[in-house]
Coordinates of C-alpha atoms in Angstrom, one line a residue:
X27 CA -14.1 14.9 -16.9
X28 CA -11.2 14.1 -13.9
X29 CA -11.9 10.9 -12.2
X30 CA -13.3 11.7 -9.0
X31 CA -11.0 10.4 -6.2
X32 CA -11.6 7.2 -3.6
X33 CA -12.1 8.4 -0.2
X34 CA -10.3 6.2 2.0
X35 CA -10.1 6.0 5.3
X36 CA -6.7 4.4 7.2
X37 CA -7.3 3.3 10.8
X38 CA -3.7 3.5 11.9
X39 CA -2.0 4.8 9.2
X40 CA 0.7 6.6 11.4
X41 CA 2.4 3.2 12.5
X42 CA 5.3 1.7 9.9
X43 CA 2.8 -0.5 7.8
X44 CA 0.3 2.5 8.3
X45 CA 2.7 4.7 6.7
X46 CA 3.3 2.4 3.6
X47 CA 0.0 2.3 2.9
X48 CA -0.8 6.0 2.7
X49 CA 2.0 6.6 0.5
X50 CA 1.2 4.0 -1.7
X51 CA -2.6 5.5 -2.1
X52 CA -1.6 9.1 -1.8
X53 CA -3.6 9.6 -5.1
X54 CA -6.6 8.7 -2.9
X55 CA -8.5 11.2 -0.7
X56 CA -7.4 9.8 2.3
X57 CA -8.9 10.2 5.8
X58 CA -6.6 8.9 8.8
X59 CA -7.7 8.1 12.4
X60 CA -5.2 7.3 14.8
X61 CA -4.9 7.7 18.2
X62 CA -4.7 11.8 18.4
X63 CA -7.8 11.6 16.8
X64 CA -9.8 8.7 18.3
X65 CA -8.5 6.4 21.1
X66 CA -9.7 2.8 20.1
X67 CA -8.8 1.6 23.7
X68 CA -11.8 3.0 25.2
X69 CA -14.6 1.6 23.7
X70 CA -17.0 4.7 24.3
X71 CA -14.7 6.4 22.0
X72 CA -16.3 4.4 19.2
X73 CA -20.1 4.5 20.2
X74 CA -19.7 8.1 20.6
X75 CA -18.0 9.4 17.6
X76 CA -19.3 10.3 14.0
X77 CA -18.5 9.6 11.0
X78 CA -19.7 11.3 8.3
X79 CA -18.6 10.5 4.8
X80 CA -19.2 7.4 3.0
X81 CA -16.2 5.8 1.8
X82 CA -15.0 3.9 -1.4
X83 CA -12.1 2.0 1.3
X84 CA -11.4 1.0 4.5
X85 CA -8.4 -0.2 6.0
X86 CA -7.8 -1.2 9.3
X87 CA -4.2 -1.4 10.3
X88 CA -4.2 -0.5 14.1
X89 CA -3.1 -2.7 16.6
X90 CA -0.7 -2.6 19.9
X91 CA 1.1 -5.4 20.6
X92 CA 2.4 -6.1 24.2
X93 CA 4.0 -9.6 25.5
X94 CA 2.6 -10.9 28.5
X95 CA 1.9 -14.3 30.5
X96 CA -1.5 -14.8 30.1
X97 CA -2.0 -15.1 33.9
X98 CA 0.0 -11.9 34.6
X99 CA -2.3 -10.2 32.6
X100 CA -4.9 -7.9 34.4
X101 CA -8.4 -6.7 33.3
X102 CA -7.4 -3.5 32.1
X103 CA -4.7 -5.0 29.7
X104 CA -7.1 -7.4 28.5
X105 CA -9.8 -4.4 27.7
X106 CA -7.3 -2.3 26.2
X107 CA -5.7 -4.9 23.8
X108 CA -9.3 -6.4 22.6
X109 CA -10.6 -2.9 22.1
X110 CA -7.9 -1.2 20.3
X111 CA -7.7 -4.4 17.7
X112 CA -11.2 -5.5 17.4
X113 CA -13.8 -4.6 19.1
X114 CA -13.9 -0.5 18.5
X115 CA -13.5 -1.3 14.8
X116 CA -16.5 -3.1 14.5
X117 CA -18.7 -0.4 16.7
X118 CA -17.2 2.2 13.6
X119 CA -17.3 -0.3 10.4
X120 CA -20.8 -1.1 11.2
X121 CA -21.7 2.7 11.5
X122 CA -19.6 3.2 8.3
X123 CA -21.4 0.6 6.2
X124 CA -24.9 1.7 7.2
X125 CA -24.0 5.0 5.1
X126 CA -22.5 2.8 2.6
X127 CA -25.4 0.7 2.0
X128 CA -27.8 3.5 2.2
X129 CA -26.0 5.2 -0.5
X130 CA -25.8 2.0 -2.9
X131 CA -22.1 2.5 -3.2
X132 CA -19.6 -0.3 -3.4
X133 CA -16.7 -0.8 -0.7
X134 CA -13.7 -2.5 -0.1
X135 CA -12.1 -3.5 3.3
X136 CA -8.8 -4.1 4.1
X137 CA -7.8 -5.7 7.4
X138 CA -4.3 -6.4 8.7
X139 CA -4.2 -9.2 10.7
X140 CA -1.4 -11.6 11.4
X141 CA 0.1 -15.3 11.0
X142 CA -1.3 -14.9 15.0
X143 CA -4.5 -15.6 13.6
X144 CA -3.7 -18.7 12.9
X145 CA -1.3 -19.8 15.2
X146 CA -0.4 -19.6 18.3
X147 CA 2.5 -18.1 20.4
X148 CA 3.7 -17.9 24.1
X149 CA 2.9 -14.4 25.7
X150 CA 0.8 -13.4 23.0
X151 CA -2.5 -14.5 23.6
X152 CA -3.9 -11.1 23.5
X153 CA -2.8 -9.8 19.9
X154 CA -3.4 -13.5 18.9
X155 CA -7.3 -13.7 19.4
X156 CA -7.7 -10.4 18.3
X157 CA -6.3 -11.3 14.8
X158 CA -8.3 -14.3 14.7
X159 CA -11.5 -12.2 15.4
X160 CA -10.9 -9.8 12.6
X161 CA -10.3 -13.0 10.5
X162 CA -13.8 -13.7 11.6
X163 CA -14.8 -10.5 10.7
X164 CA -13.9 -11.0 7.4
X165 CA -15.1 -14.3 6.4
X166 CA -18.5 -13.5 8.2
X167 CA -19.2 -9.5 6.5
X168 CA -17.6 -11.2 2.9
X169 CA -20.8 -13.6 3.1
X170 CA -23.8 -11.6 4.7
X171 CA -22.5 -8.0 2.9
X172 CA -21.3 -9.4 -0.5
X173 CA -24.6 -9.1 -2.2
X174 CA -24.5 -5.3 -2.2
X175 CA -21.1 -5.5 -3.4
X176 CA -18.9 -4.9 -0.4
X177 CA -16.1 -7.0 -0.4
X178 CA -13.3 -7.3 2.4
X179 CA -10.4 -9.1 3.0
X180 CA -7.4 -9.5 5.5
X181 CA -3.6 -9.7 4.7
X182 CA -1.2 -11.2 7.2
X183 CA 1.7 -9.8 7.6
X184 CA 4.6 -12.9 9.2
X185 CA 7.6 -10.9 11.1
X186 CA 7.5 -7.1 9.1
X187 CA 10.4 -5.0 10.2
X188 CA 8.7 -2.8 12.5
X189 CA 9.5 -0.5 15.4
X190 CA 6.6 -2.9 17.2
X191 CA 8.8 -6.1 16.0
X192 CA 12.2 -4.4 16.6
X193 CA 10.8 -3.6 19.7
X194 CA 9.7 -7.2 20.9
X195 CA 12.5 -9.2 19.1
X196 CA 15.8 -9.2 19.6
X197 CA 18.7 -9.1 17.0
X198 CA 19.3 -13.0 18.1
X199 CA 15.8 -14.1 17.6
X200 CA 15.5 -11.6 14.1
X201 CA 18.5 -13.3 12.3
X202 CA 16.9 -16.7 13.5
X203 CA 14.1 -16.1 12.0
X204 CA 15.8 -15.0 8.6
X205 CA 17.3 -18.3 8.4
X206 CA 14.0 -20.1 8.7
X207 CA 12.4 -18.1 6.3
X208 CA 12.4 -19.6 2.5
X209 CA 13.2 -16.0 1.7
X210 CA 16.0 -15.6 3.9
X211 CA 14.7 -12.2 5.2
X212 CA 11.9 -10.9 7.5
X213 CA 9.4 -8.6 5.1
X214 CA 9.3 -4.6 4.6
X215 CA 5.9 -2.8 5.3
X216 CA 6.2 -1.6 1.9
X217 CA 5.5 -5.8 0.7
X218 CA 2.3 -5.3 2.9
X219 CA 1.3 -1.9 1.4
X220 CA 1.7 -3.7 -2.2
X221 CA -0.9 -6.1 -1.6
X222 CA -3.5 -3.3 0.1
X223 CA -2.8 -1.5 -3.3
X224 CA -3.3 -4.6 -5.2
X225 CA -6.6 -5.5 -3.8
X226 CA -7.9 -2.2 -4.0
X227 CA -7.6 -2.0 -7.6
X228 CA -10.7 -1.4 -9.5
X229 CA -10.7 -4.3 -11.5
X230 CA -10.3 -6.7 -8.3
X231 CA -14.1 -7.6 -8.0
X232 CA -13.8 -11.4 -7.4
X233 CA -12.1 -11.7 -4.1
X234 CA -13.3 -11.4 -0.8
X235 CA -13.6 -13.3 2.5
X236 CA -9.9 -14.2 2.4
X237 CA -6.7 -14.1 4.5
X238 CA -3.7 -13.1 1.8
X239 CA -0.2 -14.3 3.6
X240 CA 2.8 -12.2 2.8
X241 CA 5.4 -13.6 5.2
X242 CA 8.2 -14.4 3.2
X243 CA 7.3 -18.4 3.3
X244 CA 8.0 -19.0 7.0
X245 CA 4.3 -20.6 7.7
X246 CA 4.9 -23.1 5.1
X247 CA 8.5 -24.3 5.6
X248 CA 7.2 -25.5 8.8
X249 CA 9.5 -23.2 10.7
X250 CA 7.0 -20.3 12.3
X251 CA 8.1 -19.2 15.7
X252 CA 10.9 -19.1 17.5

C-alpha cells in the first residue's frame, strides 16, 4: 500500500527561504498561504478565515522586514509588522491544533525566526521582538503541547541571501559581513530549507522547544552586526 503523503502547510512559502522549502518537500502534499491568499497584516484576516484540514506540518516562514527609527515609527507600521510575524499566526496555529488534537494526530512545527531573536539591532526593533515572540512561541507550545506529541521548533536564519537582505544591505555592509563570518560567506535559503527537511524527518521525535542556528558562525565569533 503507497505511503500516504504529509499534508503540509507553508505560511510564506513564496518568499526566497519559502521557496527552498517547498522544493525541498515537494513529495509532501503541500498547502501554501501567502499573501494573495490571506493578508497576515490585518489581524481579522486570521479570526475570520477557515481552515479545514488537519496537517502532519506547519511551517511558518512569513515575515516583512522594514528599517525604521523606533520613534519614527507610527501605529500602523507597528500593527502591520507585529501582525504579519506573530500575532495572525498564533490566531491560525491555535485553530490549526484544535483539529489536530481532536484528531489524535501528531504534528510538527517549524518556525523561522532570526539571530534578531536574540539580539538586538538599530532600526530593527520591530522584526526583532517579533522573532523573539515566536521564540516564545516555541519554547512555551513545546512544553504545554508535547504530551500529545506535537513538537515545534524555530531555526534562525543569520544574514541569508535574500531579496529582503539584498534589499536592506548594501554590497559594502554584505562583503563585511563575509569577513566576520567563520564561514567567510553569508548563507543560501537552500542551508535553511535543509534543516526544515531535517527536522521534519520521521524519525526526529526527540527535539522540540528549540532555536537551531544556521548562520554560518557569525553569532559565535563575537562578530554579529555591523
Amino acid at each position: 500500500m503507497a505511503k500516504l503523503k504529509k499534508k503540509t502547510i507553508i505560511f510564506g512559502s513564496s518568499g526566497d527561504i519559502g521557496k527552498k522549502i517547498k522544493y525541498l518537500l515537494k513529495n509532501d502534499n503541500i498547502f501554501e498561504l501567502n499573501s494573495k491568499e490571506l493578508d497576515l497584516s490585518n489581524i481579522k484576516n486570521a479570526k475570520n478565515f477557515n481552515i479545514k484540514i488537519i496537517p502532519d506540518n506547519i511551517i511558518f516562514v512569513s515575515a516583512i522586514n522594514k528599517p525604521k527609527d523606533f520613534l519614527k515609527l507610527n501605529d500602523n507600521e507597528i500593527e502591520e509588522v507585529f501582525n504579519t510575524n506573530f500575532l495572525s499566526f498564533i490566531i491560525l496555529l491555535k485553530k490549526l491544533l484544535k483539529r489536530v488534537v481532536k484528531a489524535k494526530k501528531k504534528c510538527k512545527i517549524i518556525l523561522i525566526t532570526s539571530l534578531y531573536s536574540q539580539f538586538g539591532r538599530s532600526k530593527r526593533l520591530l522584526y526583532s521582538i517579533s522573532k523573539h515572540a515566536l521564540l516564545g512561541l516555541t519554547r512555551n507550545i513545546a512544553v504545554e503541547l508535547g504530551p500529545r506529541g506535537i513538537t515545534i521548533n524555530a531555526v534562525s536564519p543569520g544574514y541569508v541571501d535574500t531579496k529582503m537582505t539584498r534589499r536592506n544591505l548594501n554590497a559594502k555592509e554584505i562583503k563585511f559581513l563575509k569577513s566576520k563570518t567563520p564561514l567567510q560567506k553569508i548563507i543560501r535559503p537552500k542551508d535553511i530549507a535543509l534543516v526544515v527537511k531535517a527536522l521534519l524527518n520521521d524519525e526526529i521525535v526527540s527535539i522540540t522547544g528549540q532555536e537551531i542556528i544556521v548562520d554560518g558562525g557569525i553569532s559565535i565569533n563575537g562578530s554579529f552586526g555591523l
